[in-house]
PDB file of C-alpha atoms and ligand atoms in Angstrom:
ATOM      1  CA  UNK V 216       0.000   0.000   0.000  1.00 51.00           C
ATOM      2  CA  UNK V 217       2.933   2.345   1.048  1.00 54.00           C
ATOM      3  CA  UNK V 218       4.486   1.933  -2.049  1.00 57.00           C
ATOM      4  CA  UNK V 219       1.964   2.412  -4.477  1.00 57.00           C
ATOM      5  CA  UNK V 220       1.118   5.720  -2.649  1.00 61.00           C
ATOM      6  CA  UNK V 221       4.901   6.685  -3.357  1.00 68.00           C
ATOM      7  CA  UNK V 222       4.806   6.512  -6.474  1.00 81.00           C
ATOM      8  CA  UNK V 223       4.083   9.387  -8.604  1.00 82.00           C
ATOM      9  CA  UNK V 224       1.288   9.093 -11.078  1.00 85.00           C
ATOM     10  CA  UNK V 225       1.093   9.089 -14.077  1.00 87.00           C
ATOM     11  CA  UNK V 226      -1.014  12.276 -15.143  1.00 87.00           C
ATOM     12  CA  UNK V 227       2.252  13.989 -13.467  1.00 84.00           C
ATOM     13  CA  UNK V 228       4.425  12.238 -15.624  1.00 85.00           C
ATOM     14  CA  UNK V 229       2.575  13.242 -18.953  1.00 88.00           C
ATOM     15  CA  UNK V 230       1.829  16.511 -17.642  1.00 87.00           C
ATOM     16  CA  UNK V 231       4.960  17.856 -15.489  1.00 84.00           C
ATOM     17  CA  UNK V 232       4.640  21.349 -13.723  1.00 83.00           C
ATOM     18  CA  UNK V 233       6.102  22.811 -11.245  1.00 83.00           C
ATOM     19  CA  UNK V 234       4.088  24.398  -8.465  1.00 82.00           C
ATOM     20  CA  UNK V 235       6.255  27.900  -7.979  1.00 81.00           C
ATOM     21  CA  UNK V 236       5.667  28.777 -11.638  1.00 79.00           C
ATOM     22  CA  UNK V 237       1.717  28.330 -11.293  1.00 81.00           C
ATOM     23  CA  UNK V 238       1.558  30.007  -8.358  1.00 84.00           C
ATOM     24  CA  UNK V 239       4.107  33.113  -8.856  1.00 84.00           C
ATOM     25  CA  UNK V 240       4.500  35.698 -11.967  1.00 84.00           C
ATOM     26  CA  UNK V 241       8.037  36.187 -12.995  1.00 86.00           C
ATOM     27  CA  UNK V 242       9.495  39.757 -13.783  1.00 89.00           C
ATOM     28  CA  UNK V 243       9.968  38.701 -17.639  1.00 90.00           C
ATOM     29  CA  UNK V 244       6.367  37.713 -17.631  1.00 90.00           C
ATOM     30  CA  UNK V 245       5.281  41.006 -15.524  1.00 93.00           C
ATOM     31  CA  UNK V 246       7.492  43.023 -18.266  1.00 94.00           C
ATOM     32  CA  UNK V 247       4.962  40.894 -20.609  1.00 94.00           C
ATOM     33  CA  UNK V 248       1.912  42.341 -19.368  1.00 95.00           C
ATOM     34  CA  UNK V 249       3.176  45.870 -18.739  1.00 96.00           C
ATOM     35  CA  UNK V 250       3.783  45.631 -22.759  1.00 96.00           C
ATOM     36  CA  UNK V 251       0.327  44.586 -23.346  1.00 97.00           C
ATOM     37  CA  UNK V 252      -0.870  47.111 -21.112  1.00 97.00           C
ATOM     38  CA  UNK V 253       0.688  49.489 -23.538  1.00 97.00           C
ATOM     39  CA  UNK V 254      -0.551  48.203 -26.512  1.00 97.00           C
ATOM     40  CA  UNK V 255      -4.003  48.095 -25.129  1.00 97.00           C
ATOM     41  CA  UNK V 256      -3.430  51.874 -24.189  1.00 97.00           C
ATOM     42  CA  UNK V 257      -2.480  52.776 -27.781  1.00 96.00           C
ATOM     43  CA  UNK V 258      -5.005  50.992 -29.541  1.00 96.00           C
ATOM     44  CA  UNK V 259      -7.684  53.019 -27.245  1.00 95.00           C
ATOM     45  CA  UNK V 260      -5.660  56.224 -28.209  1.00 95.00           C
ATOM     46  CA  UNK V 261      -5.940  55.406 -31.942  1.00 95.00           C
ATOM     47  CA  UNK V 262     -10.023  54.524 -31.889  1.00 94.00           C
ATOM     48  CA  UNK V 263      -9.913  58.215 -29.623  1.00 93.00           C
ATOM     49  CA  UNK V 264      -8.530  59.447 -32.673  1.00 92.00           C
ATOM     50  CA  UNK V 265     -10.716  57.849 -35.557  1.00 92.00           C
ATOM     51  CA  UNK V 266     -13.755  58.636 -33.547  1.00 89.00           C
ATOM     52  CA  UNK V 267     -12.857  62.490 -33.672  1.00 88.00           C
ATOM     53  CA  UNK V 268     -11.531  62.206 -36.787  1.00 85.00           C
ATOM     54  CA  UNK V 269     -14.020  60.440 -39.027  1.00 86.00           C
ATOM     55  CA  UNK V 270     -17.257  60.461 -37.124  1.00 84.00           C
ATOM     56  CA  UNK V 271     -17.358  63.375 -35.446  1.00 79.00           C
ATOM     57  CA  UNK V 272     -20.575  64.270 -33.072  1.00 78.00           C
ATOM     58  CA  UNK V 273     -23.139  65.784 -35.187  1.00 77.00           C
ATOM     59  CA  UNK V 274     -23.980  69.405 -35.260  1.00 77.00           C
ATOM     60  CA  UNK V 275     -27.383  70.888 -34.335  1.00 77.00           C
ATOM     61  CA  UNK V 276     -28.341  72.931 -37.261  1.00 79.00           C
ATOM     62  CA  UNK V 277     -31.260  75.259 -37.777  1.00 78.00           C
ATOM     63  CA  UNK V 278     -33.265  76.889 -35.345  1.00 81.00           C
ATOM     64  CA  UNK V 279     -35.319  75.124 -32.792  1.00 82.00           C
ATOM     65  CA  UNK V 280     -38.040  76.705 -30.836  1.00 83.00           C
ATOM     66  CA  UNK V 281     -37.928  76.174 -26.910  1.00 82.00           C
ATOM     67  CA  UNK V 282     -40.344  78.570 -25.544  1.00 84.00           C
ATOM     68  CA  UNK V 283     -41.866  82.003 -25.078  1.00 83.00           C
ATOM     69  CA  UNK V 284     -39.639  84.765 -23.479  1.00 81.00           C
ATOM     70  CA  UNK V 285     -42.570  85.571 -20.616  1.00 82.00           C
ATOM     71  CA  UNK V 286     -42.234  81.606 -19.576  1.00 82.00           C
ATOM     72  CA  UNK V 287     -39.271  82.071 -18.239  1.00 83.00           C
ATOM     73  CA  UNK V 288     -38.471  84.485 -15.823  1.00 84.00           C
ATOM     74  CA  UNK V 289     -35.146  86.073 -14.437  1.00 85.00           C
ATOM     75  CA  UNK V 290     -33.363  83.360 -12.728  1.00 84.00           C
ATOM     76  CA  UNK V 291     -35.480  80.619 -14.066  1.00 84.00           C
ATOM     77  CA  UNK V 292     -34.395  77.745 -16.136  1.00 86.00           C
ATOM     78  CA  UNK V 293     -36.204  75.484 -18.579  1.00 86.00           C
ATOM     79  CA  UNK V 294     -35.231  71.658 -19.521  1.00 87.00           C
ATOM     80  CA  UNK V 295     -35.762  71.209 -23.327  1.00 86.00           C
ATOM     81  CA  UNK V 296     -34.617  68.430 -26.124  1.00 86.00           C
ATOM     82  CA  UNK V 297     -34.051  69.205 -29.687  1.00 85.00           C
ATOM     83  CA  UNK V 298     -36.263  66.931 -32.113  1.00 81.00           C
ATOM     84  CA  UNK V 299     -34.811  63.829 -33.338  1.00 78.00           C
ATOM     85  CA  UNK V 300     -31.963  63.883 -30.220  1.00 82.00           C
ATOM     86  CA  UNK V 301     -32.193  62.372 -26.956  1.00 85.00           C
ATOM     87  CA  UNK V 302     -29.493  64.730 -25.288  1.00 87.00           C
ATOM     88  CA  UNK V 303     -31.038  66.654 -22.720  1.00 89.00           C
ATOM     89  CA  UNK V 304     -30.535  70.415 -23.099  1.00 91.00           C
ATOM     90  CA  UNK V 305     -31.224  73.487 -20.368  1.00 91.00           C
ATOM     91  CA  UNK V 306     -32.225  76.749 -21.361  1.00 90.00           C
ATOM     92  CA  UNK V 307     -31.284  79.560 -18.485  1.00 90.00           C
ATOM     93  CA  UNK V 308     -32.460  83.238 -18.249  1.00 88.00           C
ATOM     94  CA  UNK V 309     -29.407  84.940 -16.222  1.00 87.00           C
ATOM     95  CA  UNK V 310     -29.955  86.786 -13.960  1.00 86.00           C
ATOM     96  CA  UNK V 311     -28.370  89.943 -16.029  1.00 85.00           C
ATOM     97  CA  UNK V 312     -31.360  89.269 -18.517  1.00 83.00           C
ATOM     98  CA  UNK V 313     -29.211  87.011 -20.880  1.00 86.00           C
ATOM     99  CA  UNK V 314     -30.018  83.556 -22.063  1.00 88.00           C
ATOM    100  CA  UNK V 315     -27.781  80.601 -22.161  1.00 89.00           C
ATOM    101  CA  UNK V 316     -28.168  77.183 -23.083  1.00 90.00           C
ATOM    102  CA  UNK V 317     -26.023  74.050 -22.375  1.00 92.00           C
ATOM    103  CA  UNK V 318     -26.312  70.663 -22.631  1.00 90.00           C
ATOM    104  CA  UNK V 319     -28.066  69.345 -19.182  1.00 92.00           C
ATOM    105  CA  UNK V 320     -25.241  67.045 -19.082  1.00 91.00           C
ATOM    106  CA  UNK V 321     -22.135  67.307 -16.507  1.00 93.00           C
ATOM    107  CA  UNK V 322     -18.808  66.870 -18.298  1.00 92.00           C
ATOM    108  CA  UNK V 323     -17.661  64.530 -15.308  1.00 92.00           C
ATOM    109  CA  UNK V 324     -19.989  61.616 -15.779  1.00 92.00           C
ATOM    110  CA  UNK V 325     -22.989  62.989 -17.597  1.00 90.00           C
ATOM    111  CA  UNK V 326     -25.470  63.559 -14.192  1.00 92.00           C
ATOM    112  CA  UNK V 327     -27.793  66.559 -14.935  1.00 92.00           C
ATOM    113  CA  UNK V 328     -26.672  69.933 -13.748  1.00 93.00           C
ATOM    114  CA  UNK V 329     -29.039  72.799 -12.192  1.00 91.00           C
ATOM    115  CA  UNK V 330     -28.656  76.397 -11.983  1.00 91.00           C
ATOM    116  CA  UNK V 331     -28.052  77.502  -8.907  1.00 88.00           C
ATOM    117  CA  UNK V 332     -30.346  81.389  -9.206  1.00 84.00           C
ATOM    118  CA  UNK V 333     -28.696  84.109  -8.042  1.00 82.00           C
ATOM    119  CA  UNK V 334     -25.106  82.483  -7.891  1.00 86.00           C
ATOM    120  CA  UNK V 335     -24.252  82.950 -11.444  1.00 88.00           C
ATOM    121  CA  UNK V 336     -22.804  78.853 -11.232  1.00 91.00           C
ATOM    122  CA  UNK V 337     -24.502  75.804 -12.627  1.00 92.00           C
ATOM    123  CA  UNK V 338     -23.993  72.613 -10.067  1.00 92.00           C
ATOM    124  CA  UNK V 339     -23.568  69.334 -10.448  1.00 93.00           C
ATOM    125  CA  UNK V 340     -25.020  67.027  -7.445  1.00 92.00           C
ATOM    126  CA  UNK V 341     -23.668  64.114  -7.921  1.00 93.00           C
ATOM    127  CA  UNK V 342     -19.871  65.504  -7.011  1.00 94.00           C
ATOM    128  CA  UNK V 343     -20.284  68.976  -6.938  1.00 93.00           C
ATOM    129  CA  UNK V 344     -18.792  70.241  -9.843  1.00 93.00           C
ATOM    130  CA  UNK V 345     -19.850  73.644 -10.467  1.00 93.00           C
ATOM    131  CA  UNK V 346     -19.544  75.639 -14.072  1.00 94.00           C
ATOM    132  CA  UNK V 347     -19.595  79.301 -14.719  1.00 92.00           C
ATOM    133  CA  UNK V 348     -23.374  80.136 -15.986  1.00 90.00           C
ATOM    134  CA  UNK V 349     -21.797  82.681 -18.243  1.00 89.00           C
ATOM    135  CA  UNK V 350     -19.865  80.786 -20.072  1.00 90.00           C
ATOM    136  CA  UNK V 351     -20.350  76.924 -19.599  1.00 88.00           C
ATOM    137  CA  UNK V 352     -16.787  76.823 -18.123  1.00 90.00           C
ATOM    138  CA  UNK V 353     -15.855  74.185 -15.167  1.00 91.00           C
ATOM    139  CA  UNK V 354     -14.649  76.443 -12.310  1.00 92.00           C
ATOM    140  CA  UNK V 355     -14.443  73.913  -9.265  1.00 91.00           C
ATOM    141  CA  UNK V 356     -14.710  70.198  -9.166  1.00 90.00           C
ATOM    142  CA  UNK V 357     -13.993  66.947 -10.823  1.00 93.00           C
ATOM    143  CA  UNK V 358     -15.700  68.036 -14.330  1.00 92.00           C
ATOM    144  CA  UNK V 359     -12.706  67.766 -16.722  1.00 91.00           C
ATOM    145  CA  UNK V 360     -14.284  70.328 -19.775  1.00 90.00           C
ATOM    146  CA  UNK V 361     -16.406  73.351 -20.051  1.00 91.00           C
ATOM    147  CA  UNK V 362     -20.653  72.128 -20.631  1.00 91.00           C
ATOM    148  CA  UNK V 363     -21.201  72.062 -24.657  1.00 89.00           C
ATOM    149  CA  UNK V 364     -23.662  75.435 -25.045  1.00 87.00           C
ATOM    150  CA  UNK V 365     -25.783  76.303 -27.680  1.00 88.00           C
ATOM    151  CA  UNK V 366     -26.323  79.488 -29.221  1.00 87.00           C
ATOM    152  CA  UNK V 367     -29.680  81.405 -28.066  1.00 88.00           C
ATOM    153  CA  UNK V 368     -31.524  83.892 -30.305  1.00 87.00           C
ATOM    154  CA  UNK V 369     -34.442  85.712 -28.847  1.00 86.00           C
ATOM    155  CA  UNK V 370     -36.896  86.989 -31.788  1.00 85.00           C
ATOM    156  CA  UNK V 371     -39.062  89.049 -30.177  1.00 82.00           C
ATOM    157  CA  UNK V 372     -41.198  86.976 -27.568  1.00 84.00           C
ATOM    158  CA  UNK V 373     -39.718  83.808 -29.162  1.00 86.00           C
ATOM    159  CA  UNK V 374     -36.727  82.447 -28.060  1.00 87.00           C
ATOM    160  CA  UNK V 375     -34.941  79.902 -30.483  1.00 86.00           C
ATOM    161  CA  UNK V 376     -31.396  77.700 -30.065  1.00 87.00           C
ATOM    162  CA  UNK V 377     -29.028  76.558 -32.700  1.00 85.00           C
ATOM    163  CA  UNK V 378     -25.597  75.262 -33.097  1.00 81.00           C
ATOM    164  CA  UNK V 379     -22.672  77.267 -33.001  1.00 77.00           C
ATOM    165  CA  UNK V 380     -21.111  78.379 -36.552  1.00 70.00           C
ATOM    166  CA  UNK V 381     -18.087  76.269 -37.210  1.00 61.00           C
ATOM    167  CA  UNK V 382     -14.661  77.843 -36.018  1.00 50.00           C
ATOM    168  CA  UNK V 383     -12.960  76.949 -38.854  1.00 38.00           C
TER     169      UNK V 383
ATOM    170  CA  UNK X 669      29.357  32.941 -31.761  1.00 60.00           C
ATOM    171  CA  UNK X 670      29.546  35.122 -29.608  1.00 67.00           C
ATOM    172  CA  UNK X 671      26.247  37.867 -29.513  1.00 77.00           C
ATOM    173  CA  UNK X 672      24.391  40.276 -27.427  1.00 80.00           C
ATOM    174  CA  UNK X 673      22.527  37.381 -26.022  1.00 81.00           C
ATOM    175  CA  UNK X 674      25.313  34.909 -24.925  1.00 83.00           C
ATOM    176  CA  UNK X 675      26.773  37.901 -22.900  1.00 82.00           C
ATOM    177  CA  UNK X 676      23.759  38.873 -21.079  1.00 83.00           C
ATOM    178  CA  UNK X 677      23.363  34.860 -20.328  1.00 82.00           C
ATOM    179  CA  UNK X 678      26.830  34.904 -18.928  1.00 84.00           C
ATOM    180  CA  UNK X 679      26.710  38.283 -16.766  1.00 84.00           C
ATOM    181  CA  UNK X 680      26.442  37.893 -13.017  1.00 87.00           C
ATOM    182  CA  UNK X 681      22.939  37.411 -11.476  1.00 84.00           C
ATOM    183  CA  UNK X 682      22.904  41.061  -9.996  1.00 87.00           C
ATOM    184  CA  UNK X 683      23.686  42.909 -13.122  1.00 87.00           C
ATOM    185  CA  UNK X 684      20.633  40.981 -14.803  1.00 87.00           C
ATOM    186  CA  UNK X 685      18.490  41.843 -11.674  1.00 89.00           C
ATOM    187  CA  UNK X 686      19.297  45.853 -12.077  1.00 91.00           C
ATOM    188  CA  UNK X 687      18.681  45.291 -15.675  1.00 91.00           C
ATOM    189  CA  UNK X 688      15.304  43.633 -14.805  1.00 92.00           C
ATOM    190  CA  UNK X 689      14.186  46.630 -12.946  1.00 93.00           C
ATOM    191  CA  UNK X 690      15.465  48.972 -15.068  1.00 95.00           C
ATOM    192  CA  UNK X 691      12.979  48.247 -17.746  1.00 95.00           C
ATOM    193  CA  UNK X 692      10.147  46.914 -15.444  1.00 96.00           C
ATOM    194  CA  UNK X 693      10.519  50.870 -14.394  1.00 96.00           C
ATOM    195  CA  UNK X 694      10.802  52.525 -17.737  1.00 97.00           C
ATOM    196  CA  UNK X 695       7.936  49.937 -18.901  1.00 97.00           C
ATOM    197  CA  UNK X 696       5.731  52.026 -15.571  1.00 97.00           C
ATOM    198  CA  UNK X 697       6.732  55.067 -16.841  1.00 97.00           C
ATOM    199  CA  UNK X 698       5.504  53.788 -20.286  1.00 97.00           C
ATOM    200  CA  UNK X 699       2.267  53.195 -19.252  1.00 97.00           C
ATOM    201  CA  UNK X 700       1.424  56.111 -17.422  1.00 97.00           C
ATOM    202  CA  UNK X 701       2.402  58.603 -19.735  1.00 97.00           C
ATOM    203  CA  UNK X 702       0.271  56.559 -22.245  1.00 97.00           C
ATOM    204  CA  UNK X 703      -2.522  56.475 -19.852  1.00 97.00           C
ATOM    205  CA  UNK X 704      -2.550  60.355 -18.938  1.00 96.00           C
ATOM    206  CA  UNK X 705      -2.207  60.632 -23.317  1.00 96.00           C
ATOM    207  CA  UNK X 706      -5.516  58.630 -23.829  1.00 95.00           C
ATOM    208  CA  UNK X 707      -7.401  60.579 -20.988  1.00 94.00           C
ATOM    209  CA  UNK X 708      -5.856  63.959 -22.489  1.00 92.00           C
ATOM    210  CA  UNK X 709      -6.657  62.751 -26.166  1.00 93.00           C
ATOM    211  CA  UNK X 710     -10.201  61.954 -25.036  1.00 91.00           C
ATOM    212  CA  UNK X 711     -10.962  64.970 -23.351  1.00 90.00           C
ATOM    213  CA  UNK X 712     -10.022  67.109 -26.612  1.00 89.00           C
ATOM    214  CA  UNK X 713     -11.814  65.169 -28.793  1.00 89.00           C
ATOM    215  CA  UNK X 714     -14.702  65.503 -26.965  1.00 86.00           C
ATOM    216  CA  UNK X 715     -13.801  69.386 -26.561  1.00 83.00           C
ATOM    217  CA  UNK X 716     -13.753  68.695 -30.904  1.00 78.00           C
ATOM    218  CA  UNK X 717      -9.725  69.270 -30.891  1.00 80.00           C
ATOM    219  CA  UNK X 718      -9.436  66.136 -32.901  1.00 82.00           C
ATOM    220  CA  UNK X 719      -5.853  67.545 -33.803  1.00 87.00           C
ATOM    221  CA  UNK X 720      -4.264  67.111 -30.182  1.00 90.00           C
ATOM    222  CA  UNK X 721      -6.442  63.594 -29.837  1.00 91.00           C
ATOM    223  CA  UNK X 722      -4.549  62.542 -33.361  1.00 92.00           C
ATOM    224  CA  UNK X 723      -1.023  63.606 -32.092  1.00 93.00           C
ATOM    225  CA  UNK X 724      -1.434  61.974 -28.702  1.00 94.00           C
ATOM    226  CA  UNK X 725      -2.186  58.792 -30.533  1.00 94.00           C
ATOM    227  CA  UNK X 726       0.531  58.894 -32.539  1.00 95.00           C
ATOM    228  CA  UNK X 727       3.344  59.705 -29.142  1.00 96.00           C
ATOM    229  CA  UNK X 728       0.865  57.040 -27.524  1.00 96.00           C
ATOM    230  CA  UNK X 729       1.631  54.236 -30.683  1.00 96.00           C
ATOM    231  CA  UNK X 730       5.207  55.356 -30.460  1.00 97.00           C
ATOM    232  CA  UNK X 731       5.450  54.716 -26.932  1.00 97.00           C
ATOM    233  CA  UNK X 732       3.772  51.156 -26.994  1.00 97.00           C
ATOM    234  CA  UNK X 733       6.883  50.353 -30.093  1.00 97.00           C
ATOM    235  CA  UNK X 734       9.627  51.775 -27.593  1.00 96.00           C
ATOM    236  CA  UNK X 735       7.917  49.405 -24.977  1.00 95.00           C
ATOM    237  CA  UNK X 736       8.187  46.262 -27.127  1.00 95.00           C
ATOM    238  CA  UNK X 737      11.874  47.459 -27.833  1.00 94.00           C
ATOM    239  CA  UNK X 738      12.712  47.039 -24.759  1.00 93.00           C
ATOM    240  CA  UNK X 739      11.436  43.536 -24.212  1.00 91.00           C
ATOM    241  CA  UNK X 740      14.709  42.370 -26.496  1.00 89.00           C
ATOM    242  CA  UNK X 741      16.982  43.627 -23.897  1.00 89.00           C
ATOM    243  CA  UNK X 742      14.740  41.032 -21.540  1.00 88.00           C
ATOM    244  CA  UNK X 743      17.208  38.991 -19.837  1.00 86.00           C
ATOM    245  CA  UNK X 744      16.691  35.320 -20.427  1.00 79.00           C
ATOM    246  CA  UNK X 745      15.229  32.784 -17.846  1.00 70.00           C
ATOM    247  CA  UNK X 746      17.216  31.786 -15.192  1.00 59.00           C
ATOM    248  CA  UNK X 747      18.326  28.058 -15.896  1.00 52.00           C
TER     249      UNK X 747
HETATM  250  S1  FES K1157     -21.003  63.769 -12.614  1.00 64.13           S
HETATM  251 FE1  FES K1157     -20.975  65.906 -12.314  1.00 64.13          FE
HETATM  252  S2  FES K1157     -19.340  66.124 -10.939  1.00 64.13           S
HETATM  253 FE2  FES K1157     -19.313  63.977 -11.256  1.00 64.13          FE
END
């Protein structure tokens, strides 16, 4: 009985490995996997790239009625979508009697953002990011980029959004 | 013949070691200059700079080549 226990069987034979290199990762192979790491890296950089490159985000063109100029008074703000888009858009009557609209859509990780009347800022809940009302810029917090705006045009009692000309 | 290789085989154990973790550390360094690229690179092509998102992929491809470089100067397995 003692013997046969001694013996070493045969799977082991056919298949030999030796327990340290299951159970521990070498340098060369860590080196390995720092090098995939990288490639992995790169390849995201590249589809960054295409993506901006080749299918760029469309642009909102022509005018798009969001409401009446008496609906919305000083320091009030108005949630709005543009037909045939899903992104959610706020329209924001300043309190220096200017309109602004920006995509309702934090910069960080896309919660919606309020305006905060009479502070000039538009917040973010979910970390409190805040953005300048003025200008759509992130002033404090873990937003990374100003909030995409849209341009307003007020005819007459109307007011109207569309997308900014292109800078080019 | 003699070669690049049958040198490194033949240096002492410590030189290999320093070797080892000189390029596990420029491999790091690699890596998180590649990883601060892609966020960088995303954030501009989201602000529509596709320009900056186009050269940071191309420093970022660069990078990952250097990295694979290096692997050659790998010391072997220990035997
Ligand atoms: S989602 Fe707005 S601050 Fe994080």
């Amino acid at each position: 009985m003692e013997q046969q226990q001694e013996t070493v069987p045969d799977w082991k034979t056919d298949f030999p490995y030796s327990t340290v290199e299951t159970l521990q990762v070498t340098r060369r192979q860590f080196a390995k996997f720092l090098c995939l790491v990288s490639g992995g890296l790169a390849a995201g950089s590249a589809l960054v790239a295409i993506k901006s490159a080749f299918f760029p985000e469309k642009e909102v063109t022509g005018e798009h009625f969001v409401c009446n100029r008496t609906a919305l008074p000083v320091g009030g703000t108005r949630s709005f979508t543009i037909a045939g888009s899903t992104i959610p858009y706020i329209l924001i009557h300043l309190e220096n009697g200017e309109f602004k609209a920006y995509e309702q859509k934090c910069t960080h990780l896309s919660c919606a953002v309020f305006y905060q009347a009479g502070t000039n800022k538009i917040m973010c809940p979910c970390h409190n990011g805040w953005f300048d009302a003025a200008t759509g810029e992130a002033i404090q917090g873990p937003p990374p980029r100003p909030l995409p705006s849209l341009q307003v045009i007020v005819k007459g009692d109307e007011i109207y959004v569309t997308g900014h000309p292109k800078n080019s | 013949m003699s070669n690049f290789r049958s040198a490194q085989d033949k240096a002492h154990p410590n030189k290999s070691s320093t070797l080892m973790l000189a390029i596990i550390t420029l491999l790091i360094l690699i890596v998180a200059l590649q990883i601060w690229l892609l966020y960088t690179g995303l954030n501009n092509a989201l602000t529509q700079h596709a320009d900056v998102a186009l050269i940071a992929c191309i420093v970022s491809v660069l990078l990952f080549v250097a990295a694979v470089g290096l692997l050659y100067f790998l010391p072997g397995k220990r035997r």
